[in-house]
XYZ file of C-alpha atoms in Angstrom:
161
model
C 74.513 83.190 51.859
C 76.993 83.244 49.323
C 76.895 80.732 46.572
C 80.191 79.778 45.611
C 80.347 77.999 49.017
C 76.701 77.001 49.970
C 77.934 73.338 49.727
C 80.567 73.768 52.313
C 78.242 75.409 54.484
C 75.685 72.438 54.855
C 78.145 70.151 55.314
C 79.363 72.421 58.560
C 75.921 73.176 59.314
C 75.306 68.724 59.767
C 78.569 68.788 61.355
C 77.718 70.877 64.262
C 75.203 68.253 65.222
C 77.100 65.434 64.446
C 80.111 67.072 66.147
C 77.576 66.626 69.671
C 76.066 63.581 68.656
C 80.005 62.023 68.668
C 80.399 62.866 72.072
C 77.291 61.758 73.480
C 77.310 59.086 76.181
C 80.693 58.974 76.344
C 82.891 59.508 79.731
C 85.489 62.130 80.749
C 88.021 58.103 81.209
C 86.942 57.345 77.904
C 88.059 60.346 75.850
C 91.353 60.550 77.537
C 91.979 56.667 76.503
C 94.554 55.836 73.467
C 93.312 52.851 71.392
C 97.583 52.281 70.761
C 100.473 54.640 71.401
C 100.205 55.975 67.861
C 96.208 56.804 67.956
C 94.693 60.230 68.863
C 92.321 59.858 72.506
C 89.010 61.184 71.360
C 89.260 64.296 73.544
C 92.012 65.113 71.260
C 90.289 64.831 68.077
C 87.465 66.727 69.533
C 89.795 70.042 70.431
C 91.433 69.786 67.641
C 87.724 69.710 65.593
C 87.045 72.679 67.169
C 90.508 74.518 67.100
C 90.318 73.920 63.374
C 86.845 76.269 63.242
C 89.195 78.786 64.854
C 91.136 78.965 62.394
C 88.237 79.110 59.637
C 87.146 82.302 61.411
C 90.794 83.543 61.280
C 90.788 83.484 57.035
C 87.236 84.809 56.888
C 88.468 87.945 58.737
C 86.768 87.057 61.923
C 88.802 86.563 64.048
C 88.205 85.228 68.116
C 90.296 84.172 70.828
C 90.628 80.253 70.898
C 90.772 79.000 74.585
C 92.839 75.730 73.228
C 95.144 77.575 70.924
C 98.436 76.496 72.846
C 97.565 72.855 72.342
C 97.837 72.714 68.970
C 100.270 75.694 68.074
C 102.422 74.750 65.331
C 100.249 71.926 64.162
C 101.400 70.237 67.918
C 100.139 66.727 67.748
C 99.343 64.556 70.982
C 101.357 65.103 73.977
C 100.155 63.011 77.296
C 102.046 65.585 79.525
C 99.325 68.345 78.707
C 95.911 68.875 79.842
C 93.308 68.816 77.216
C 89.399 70.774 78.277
C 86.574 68.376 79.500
C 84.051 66.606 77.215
C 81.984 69.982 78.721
C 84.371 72.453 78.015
C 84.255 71.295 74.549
C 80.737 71.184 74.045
C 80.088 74.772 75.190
C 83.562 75.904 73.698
C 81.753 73.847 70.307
C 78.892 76.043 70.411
C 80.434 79.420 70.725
C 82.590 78.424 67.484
C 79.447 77.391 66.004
C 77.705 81.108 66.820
C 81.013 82.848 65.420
C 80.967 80.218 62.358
C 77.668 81.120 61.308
C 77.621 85.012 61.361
C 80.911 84.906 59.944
C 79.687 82.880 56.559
C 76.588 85.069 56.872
C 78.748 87.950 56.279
C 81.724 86.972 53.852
C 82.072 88.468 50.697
C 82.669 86.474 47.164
C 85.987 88.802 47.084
C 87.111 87.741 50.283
C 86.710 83.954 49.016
C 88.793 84.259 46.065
C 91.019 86.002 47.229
C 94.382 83.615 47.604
C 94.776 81.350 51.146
C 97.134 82.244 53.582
C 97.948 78.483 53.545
C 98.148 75.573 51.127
C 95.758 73.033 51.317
C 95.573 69.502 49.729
C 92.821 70.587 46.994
C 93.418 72.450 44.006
C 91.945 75.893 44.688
C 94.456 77.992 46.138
C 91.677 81.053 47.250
C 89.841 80.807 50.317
C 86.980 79.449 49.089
C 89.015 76.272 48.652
C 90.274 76.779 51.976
C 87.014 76.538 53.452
C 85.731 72.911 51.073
C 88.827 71.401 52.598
C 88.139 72.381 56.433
C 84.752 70.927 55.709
C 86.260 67.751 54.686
C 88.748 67.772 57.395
C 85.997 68.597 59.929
C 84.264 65.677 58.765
C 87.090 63.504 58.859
C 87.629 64.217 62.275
C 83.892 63.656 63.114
C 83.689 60.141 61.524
C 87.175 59.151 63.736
C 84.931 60.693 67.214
C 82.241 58.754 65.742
C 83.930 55.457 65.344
C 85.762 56.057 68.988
C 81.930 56.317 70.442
C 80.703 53.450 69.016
C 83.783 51.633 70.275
C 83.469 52.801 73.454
C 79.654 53.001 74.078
C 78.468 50.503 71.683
C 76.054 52.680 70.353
C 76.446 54.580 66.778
C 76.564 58.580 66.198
C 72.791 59.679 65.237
C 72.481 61.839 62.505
C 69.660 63.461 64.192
């Protein structure tokens, strides 16, 4: 484990149950449904979660093939016209990333995490390591808008356990 980002580690390490516990009990109809023309379907959200851990591995030198790359190349946001993986397909897809996730922050080095971001993000540390406490939050983010689409849909909350 390497200090500098311990924090951003156990907030990925409740998000990969959360992440499942979003999804449960709700239906391949219900993920695909739009609360408005300008809201995300769940099923979105969900790929995109995971795409976004993808792209973690990418920066920490690890990097694996994404099977959902092509819908969000470019930063591609919603589009009806394409076909987005099953509530299934995401959950196993979730836990490969998850594997890959894990032995990749096993193995990264403090150099690696300073070193400077091949993008920008919204927080003030431009190295990796900064890189990495945003994804967390964004991977969050996107876990509390799953978990508010489940309770819509299925009445019942997201469990934290």
């Amino acid at each position: 484990m390497v200090k500098s980002i311990y924090h951003s580690e156990l907030i990925m390490g409740l998000n990969n149950r959360l992440f499942i516990n979003a999804l449960a009990g709700v239906t391949e109809e219900q993920a695909k449904e739009r609360l408005s023309d300008h809201n995300n379907p769940l099923v979105w959200i969900a790929a995109h979660t995971l795409s976004s851990r993808y792209f973690i591995l990418v920066f920490l030198g690890k990097p694996a093939t994404n099977p959902f790359r092509e819908l969000f190349d470019n930063f591609r946001a919603y589009d009806p016209s394409l076909k987005y993986p099953t509530l299934e397909e995401i959950r196993k897809e979730w836990q490969n990333v998850t594997a890959l996730l894990h032995e990749a922050l096993k193995s990264v080095t403090e150099k690696q995490l300073s070193e400077k971001a091949m993008i920008q993000s919204p927080v003030a540390d431009e190295a990796n390591e900064g890189l990495l406490a945003f994804l967390a939050q964004h991977e969050s983010y996107e876990i509390g808008q799953m978990a508010f689409l489940k309770k819509y849909f299925t009445r019942e909350a997201m469990s934290y356990s």
